[in-house]
Coordinates of N, CA and C and ligand atoms in Angstrom, one line a residue:
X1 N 62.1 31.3 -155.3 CA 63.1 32.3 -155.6 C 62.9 33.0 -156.9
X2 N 62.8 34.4 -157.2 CA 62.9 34.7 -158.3 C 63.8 34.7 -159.1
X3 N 63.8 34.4 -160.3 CA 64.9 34.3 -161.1 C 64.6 35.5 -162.0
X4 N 65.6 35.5 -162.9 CA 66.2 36.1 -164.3 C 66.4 35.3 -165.3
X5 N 65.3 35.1 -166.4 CA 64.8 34.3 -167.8 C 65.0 34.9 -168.6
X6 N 66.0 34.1 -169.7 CA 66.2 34.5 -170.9 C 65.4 34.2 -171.8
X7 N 65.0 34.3 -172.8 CA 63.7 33.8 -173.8 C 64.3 34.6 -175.1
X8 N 65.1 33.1 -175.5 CA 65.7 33.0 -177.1 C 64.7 33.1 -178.4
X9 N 64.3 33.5 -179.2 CA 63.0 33.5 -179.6 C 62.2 34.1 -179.6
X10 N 62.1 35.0 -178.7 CA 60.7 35.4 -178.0 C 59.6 36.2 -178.4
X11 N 60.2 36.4 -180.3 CA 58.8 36.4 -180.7 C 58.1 35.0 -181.4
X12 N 58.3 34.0 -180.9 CA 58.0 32.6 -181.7 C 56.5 32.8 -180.7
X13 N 55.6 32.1 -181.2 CA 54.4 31.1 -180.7 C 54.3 31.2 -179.4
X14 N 54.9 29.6 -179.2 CA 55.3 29.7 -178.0 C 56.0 30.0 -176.9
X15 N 57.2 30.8 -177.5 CA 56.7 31.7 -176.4 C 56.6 32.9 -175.7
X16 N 55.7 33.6 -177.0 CA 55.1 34.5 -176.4 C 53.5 34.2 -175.2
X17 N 53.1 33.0 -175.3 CA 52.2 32.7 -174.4 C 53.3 32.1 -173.0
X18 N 54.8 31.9 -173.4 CA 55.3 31.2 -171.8 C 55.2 32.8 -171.2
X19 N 55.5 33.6 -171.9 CA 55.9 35.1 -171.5 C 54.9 35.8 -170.6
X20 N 53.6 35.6 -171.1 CA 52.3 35.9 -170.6 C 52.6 34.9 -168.9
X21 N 52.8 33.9 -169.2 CA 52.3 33.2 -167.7 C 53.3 33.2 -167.2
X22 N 54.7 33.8 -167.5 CA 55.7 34.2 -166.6 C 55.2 35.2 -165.7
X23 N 54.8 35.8 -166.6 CA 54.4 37.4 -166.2 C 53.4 37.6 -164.9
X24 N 52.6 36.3 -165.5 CA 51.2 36.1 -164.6 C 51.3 35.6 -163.5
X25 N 52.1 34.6 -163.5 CA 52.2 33.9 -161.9 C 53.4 33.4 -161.7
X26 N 54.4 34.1 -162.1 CA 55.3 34.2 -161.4 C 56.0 35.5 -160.7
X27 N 57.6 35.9 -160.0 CA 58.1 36.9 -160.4 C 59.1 37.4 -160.7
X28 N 59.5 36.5 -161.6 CA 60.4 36.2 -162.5 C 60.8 37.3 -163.6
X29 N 62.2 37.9 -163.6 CA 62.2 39.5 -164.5 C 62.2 38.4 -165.8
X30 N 61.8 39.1 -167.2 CA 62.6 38.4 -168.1 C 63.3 38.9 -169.2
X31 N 64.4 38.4 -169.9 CA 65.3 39.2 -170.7 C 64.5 38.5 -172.1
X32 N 64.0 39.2 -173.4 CA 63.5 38.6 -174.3 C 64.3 39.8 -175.6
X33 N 65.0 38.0 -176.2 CA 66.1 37.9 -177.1 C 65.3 37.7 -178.3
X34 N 65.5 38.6 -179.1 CA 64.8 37.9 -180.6 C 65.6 38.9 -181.8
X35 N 65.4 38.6 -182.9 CA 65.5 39.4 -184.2 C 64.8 40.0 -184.3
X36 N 64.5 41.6 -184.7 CA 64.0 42.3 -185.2 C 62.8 42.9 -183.6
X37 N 63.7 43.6 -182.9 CA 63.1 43.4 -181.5 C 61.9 44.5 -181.2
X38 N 61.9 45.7 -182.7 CA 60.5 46.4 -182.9 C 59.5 45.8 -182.5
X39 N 59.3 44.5 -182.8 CA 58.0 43.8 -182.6 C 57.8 43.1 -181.7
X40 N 58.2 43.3 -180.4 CA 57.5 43.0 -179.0 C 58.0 44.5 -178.2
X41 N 56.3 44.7 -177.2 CA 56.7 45.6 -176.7 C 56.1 45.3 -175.4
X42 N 57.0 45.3 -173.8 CA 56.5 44.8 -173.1 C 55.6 45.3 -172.2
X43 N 54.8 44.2 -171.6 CA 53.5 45.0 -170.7 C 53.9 45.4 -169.6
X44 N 54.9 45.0 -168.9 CA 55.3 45.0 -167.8 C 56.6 45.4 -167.9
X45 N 57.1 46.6 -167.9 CA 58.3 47.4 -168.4 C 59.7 47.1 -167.1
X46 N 58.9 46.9 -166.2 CA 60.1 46.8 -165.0 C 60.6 45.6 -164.9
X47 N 60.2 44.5 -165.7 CA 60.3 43.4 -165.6 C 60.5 42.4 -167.0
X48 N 60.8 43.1 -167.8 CA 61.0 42.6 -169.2 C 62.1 43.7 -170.0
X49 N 63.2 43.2 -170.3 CA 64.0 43.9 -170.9 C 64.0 43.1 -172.5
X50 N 64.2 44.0 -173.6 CA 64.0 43.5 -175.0 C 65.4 43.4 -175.3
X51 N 65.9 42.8 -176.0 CA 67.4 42.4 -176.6 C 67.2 42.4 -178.0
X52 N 68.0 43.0 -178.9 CA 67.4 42.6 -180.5 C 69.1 41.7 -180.4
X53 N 69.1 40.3 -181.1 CA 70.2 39.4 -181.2 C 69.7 38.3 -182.0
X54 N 70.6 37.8 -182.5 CA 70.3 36.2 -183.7 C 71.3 35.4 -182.7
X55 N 70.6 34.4 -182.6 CA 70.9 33.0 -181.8 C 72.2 32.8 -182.4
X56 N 72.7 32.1 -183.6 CA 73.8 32.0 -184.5 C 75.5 32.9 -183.6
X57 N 75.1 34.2 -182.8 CA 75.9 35.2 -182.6 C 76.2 34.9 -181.6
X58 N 77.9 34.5 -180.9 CA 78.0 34.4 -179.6 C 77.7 35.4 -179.0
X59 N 78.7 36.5 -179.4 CA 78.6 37.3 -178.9 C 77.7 38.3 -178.0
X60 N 76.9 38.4 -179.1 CA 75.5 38.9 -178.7 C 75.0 37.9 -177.4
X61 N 74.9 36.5 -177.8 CA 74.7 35.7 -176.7 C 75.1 35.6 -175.3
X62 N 76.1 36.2 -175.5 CA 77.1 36.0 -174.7 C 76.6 37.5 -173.4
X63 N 76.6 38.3 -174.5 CA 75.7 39.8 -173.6 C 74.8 39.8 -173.0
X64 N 74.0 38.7 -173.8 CA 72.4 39.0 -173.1 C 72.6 38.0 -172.2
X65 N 73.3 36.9 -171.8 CA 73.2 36.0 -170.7 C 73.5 36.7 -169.5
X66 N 74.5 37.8 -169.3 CA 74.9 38.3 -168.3 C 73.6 38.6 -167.3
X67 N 73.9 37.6 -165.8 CA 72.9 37.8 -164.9 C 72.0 36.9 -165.1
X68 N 71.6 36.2 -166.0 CA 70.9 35.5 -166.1 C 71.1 34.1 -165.2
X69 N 69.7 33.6 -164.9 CA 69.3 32.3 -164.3 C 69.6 31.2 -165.4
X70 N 68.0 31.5 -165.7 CA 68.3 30.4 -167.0 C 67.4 30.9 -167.9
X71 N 67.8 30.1 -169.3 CA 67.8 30.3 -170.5 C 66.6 29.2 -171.2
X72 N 65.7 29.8 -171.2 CA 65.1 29.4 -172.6 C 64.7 29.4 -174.0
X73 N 65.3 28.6 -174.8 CA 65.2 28.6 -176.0 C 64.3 28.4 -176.7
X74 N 63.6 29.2 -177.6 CA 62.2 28.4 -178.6 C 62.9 28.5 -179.5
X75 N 63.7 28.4 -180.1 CA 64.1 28.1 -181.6 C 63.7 27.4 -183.0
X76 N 64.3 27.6 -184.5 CA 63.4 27.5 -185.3 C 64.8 27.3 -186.3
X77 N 64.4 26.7 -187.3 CA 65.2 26.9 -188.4 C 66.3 25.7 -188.9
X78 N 66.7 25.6 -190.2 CA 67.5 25.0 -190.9 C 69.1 25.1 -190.1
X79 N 69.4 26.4 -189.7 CA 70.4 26.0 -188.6 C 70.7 25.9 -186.9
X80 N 69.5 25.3 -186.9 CA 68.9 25.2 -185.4 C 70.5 24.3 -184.6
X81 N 71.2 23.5 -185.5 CA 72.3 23.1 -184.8 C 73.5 23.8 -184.6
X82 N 73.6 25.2 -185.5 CA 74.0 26.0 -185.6 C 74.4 27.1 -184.1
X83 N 72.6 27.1 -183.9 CA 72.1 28.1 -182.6 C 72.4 27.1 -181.7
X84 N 72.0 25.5 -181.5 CA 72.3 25.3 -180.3 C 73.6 25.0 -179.6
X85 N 74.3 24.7 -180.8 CA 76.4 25.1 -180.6 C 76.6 26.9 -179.9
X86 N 76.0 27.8 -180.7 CA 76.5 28.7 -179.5 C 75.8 28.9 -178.4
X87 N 74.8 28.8 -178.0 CA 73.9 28.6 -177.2 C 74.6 28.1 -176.1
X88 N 75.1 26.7 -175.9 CA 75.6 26.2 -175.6 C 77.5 26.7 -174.7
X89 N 77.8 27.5 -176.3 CA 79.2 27.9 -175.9 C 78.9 28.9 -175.2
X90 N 77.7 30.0 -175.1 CA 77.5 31.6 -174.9 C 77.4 30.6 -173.1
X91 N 76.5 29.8 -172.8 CA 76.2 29.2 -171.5 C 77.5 29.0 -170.4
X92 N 78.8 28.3 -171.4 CA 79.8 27.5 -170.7 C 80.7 28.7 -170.5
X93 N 80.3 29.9 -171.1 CA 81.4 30.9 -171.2 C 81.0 31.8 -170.1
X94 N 79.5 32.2 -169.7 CA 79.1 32.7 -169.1 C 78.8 32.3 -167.3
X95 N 79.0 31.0 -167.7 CA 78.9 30.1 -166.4 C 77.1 29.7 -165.5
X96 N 76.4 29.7 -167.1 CA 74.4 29.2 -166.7 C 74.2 28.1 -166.7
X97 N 74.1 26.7 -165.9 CA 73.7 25.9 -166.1 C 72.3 25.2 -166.8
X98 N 70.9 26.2 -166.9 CA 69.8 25.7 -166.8 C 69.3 26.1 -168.3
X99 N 68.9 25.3 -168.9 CA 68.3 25.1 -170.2 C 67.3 25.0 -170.4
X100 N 66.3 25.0 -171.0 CA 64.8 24.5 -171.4 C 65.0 24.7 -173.0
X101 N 64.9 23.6 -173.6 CA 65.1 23.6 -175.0 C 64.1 23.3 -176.0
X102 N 63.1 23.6 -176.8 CA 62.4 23.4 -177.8 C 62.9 22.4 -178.9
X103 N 62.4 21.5 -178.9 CA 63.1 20.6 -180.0 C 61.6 19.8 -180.9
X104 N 61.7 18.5 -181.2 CA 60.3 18.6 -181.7 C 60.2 16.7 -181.2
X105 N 58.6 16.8 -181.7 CA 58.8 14.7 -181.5 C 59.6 14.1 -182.7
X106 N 60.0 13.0 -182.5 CA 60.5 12.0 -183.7 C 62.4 11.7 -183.8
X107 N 62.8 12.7 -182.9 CA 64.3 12.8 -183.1 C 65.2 11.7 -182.7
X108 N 64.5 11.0 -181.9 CA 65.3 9.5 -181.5 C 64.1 8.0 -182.2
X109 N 63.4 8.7 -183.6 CA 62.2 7.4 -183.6 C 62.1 6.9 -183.0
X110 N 61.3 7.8 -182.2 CA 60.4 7.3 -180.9 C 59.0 7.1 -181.2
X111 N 58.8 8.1 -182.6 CA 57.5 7.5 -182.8 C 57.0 6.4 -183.1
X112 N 55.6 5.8 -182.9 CA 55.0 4.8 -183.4 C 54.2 4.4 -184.8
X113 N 54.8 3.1 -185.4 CA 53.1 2.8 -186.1 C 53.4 4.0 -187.4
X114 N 52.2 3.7 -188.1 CA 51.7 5.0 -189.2 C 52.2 6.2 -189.1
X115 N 51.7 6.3 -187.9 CA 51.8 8.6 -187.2 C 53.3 8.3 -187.1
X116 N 54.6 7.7 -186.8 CA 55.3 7.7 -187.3 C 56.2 7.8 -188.3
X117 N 55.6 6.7 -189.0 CA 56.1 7.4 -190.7 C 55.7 8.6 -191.1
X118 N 54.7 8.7 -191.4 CA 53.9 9.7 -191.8 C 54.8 11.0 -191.2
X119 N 55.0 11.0 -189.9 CA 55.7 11.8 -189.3 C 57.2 12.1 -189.9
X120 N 57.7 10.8 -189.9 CA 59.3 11.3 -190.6 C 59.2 11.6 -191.7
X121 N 58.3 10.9 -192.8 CA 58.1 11.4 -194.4 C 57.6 12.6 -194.4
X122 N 56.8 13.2 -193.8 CA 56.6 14.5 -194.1 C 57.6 15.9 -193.7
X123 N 58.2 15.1 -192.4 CA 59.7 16.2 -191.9 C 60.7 16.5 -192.3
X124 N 61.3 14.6 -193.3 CA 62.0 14.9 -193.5 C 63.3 15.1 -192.9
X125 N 64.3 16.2 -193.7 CA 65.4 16.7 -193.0 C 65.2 17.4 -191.4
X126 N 64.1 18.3 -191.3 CA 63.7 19.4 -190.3 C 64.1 18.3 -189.1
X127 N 63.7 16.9 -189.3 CA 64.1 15.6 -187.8 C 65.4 15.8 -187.6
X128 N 66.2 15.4 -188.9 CA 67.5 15.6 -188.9 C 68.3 16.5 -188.4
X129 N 67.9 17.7 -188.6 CA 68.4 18.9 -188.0 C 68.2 19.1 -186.3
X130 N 67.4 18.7 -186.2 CA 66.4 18.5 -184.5 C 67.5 18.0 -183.8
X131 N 67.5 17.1 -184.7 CA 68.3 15.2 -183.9 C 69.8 16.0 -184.0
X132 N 70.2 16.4 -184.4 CA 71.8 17.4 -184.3 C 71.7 18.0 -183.3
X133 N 71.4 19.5 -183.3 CA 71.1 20.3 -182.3 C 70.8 19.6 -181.0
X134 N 69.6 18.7 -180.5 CA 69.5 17.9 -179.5 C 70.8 17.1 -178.7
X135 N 71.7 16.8 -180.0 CA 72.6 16.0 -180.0 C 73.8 17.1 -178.8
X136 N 73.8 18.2 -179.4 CA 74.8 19.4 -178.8 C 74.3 19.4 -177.6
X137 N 72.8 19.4 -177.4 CA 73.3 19.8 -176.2 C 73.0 18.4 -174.7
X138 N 72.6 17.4 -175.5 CA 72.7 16.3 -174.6 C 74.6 15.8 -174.4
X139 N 74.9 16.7 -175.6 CA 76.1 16.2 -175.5 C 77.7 17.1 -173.9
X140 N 76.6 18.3 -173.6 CA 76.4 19.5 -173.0 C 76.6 18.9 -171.6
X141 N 77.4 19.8 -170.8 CA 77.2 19.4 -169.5 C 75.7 20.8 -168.4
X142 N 75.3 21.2 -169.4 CA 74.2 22.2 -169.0 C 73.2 21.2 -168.2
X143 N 72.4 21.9 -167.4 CA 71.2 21.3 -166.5 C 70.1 21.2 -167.5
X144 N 70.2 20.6 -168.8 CA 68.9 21.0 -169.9 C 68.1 19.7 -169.5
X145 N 66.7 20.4 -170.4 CA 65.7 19.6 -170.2 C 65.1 20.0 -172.1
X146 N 65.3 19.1 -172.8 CA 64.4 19.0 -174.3 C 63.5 18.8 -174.0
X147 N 62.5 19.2 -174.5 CA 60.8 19.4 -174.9 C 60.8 19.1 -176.1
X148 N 60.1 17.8 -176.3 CA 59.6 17.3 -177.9 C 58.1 17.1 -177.8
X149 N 57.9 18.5 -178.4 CA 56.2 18.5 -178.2 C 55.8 18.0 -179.6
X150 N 54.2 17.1 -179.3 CA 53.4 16.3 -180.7 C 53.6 17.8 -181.8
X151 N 52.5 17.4 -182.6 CA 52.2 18.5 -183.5 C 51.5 19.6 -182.6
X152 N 51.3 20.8 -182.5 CA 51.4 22.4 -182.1 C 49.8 22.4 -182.6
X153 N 49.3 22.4 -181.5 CA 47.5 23.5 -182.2 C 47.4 24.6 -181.2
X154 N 46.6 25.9 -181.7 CA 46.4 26.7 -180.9 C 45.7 26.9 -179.9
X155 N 45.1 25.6 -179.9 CA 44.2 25.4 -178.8 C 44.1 25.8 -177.3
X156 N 43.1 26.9 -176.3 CA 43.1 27.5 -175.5 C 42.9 26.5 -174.8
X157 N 43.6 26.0 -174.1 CA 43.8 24.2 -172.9 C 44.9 24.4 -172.7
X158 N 45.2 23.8 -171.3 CA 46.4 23.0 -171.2 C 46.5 21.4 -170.9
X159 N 46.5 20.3 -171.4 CA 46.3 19.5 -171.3 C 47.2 18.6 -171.6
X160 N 48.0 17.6 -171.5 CA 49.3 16.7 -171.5 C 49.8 15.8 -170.8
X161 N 50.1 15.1 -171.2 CA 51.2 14.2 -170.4 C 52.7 14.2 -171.2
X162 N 53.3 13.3 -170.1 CA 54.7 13.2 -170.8 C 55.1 11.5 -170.9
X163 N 56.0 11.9 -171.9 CA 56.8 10.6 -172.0 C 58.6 10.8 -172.0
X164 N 59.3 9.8 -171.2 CA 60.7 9.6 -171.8 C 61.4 9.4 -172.5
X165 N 62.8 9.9 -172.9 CA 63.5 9.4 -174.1 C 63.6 8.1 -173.6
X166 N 63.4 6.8 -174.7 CA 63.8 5.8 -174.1 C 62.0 5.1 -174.3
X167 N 61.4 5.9 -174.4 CA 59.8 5.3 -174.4 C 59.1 5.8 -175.9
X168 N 58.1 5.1 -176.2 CA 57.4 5.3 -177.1 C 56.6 6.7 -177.1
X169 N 56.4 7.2 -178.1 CA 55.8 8.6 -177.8 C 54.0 8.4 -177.9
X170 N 54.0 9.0 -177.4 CA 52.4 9.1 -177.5 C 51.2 10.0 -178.0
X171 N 50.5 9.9 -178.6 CA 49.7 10.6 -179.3 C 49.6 11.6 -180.3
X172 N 49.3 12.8 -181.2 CA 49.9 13.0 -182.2 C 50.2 14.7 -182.0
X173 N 49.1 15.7 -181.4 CA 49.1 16.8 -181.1 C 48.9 16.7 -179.6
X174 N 49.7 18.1 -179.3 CA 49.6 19.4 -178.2 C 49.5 20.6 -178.3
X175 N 48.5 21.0 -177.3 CA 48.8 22.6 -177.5 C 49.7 23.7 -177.1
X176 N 50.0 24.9 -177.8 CA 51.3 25.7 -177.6 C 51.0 26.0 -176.3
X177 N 49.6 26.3 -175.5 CA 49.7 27.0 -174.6 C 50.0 25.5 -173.3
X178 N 50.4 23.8 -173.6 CA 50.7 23.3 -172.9 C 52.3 23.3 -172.5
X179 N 52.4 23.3 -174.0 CA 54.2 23.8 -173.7 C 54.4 25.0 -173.1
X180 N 53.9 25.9 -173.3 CA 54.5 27.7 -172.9 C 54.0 27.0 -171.2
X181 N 53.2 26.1 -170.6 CA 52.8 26.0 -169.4 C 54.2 25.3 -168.6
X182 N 54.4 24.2 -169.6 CA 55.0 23.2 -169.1 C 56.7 24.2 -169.1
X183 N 57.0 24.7 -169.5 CA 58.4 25.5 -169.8 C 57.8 26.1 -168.4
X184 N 57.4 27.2 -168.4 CA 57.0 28.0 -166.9 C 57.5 26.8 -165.5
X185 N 56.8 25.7 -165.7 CA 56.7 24.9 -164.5 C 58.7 24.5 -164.6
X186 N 58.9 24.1 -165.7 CA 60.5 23.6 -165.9 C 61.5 24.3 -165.0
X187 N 61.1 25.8 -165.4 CA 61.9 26.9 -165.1 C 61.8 26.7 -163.7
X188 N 60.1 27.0 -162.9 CA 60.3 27.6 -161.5 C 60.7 26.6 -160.9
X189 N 60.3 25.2 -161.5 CA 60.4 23.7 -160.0 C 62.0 23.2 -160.3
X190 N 63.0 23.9 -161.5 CA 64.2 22.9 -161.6 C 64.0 21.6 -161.7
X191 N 62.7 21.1 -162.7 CA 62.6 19.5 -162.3 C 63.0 19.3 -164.2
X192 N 63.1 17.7 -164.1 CA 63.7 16.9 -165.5 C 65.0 17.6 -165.8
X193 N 65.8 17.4 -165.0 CA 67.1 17.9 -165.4 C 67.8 16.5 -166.3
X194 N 68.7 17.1 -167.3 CA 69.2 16.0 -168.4 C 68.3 15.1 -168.7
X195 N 67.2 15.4 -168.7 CA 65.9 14.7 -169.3 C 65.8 15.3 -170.5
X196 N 65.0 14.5 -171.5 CA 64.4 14.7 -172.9 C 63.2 14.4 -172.9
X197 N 61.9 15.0 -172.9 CA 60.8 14.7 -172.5 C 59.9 15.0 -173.7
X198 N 59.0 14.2 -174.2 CA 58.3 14.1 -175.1 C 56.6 15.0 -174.5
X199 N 55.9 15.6 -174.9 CA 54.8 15.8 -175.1 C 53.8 16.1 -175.4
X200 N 52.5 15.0 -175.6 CA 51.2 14.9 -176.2 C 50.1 15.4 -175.0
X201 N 48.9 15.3 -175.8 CA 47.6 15.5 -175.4 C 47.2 14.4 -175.4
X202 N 46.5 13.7 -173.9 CA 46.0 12.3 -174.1 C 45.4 12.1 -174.6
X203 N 45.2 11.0 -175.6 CA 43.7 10.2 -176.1 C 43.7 10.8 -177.4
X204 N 45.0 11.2 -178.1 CA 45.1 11.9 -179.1 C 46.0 10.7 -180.4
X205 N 46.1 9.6 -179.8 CA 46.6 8.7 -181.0 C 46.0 8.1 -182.0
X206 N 46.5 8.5 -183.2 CA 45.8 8.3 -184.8 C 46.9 8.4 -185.8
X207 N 46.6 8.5 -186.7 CA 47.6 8.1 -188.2 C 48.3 9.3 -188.4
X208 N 47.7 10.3 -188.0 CA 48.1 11.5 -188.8 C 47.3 12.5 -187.8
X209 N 47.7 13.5 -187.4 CA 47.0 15.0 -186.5 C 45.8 15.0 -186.8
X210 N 44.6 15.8 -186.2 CA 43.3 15.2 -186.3 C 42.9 15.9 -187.7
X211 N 43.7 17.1 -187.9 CA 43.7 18.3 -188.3 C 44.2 17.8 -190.2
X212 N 44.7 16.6 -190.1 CA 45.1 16.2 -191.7 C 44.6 15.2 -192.1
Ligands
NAP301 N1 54.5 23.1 -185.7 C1 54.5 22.0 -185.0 O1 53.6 21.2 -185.1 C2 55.7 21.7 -184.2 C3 55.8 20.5 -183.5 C4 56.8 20.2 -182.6 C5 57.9 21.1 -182.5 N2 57.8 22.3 -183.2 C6 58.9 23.3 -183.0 O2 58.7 24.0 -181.8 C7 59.4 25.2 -181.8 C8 58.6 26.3 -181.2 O3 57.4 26.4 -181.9 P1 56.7 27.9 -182.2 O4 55.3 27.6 -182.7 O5 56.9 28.8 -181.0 O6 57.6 28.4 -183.4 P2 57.9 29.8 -184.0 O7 56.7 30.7 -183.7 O8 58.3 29.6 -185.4 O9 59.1 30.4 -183.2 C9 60.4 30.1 -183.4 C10 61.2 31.4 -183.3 O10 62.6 31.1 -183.5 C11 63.2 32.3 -183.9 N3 64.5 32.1 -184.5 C12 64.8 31.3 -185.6 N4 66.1 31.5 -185.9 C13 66.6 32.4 -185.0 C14 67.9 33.0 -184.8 N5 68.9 32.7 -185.6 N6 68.0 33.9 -183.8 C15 66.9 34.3 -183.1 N7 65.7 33.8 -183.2 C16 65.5 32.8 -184.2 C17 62.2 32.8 -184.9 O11 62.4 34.2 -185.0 P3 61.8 35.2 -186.1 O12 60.4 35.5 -185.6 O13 62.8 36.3 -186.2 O14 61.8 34.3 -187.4 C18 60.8 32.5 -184.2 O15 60.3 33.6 -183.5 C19 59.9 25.4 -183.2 O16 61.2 25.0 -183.3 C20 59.0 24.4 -184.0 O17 59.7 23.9 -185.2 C21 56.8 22.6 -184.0

C-alpha cells in the first residue's frame, strides 16, 4: 500500500539517503519537514512536498502531519526531548500512530566492556538527552519503533544486524546508508512495533570505532 511519509529532519545525513530509497523502490509520496527548507530541492516533484518547520513547533507539526501515514524523525540536538514531546503531542492530536525514531546506542547501558565507557565518557550529556526523549516516546502510546544505531560511517554498504532493548549491544559502528535502509524497510513492512532496536555492523566489536 502506498503511503504518505513525513521525514522530520530531512536535511540530516540520514535521511537524505532514506529519501533517495524511498524514492527508489518504493511509492511512497513524501512530506520533507526541515529548517531552512531552501536547501532541499526535490527530484521527483509529484511526489515530495517541502515544508520549512522546527520540530520544537506544534503547530507547524501539527500542519505538516495532515494526511500523513507515518512519521519519521531524524532528529538532532540538545533539545531533542523537547522535539520528541511535540512530536509526540502533534501525532495524538492528529490521530498517526506510526513512528520511526532516530535515537542513538548507549541510552539504556546497553553497551559493553571498554566501547562502553568510552562510549558514555565521550557523550556524555548527548546519552542523557537521548535517554529523555526515548523516554517520551516509549512512554507514548504511538506504534514507534527507536533505532539506536553504533557510531555512523559513510560507508556505501548496507550491512547490519540488530539487537533488543533488553540485550547487549553489539559492535561499535554502522553505516548511514544501513539505517536510511533499515527506516525504508520499518516504514513499508510495519514490523518492530514498540520495539527499541539497536544497530551494528557485524564483526565490528573493539574498544573504540575503528576510525579512533
Ligand atoms: N554520529 C554518530 O556516530 C551517531 C551515532 C548514533 C546516532 N546518531 C544520531 O543519529 C541521528 C541522525 O544522524 P544524521 O547523521 O542523519 O544527523 P544529522 O545530519 O545531524 O541530522 C539531524 C537533523 O536534525 C535536524 N534538526 C535538529 N533540530 C531540529 C529542529 N528543532 N527542527 C527541525 N529539524 C531539526 C537538523 O536540522 P538542521 O540541518 O536544520 O540543523 C539535522 O538536519 C542524530 O540524532 C545523531 O545524533 C549519531
Amino acid at each position: 500500500m502506498t503511503k504518505k511519509v513525513l521525514i522530520l529532519g530531512a536535511h540530516g545525513k540520514i535521511a537524505r539517503l532514506a529519501e533517495k530509497e524511498f524514492l527508489e523502490k518504493t511509492d511512497d509520496s513524501l512530506k520533507l519537514f526541515l529548517r531552512k527548507a531552501s536547501r532541499l530541492n526535490p527530484v521527483q516533484p509529484d511526489r515530495e512536498t517541502v515544508i520549512e518547520g522546527d520540530a520544537t513547533n506544534l503547530e507547524q507539526l501539527v500542519a505538516a502531519m495532515q494526511g500523513v501515514d507515518a512519521v519519521y524523525a531524524n532528529l538532532a540536538g540538545g533539545d531533542i526531548k523537547q522535539q520528541a514531546q511535540a512530536v509526540v503531542k502533534a501525532m495524538d492530536k492528529v490521530g498517526i500512530k506510526r513512528l520511526v525514531w532516530i535515537s542513538t546506542l548507549g541510552i539504556y547501558d546497553e553497551v559493553p566492556g571498554k566501547f562502553g565507557e568510552w562510549n558514555n565518557s565521550t557523550l556524555g550529556s548527548y546519552i542523557t538527552n537521548y535517554r529523555a526523549a526515548a523516554d517520551v516516546i516509549e512512554d507514548s502510546d504511538l506504534d514507534y519503533t527507536i533505532v539506536r544505531p553504533a557510531w555512523l560511517t559513510n560507508n556505501d554498504e548496507v550491512d547490519f544486524e540488530v539487537t533488543q532493548k533488553g540485550e547487549v549491544f553489539k559492535g561499535t559502528e554502522v553505516s548511514r546508508k544501513s539505517i536510511a535502509h533499515i527506516v525504508v524497510e520499518l516504514i513499508q513492512n510495519n514490523t518492530e512495533l514498540k520495539h527499541s532496536i539497536g544497530v551494528n555492523k557485524p564483526n565490528t566489536d573493539g574498544d573504540k570505532p575503528s576510525w579512533y
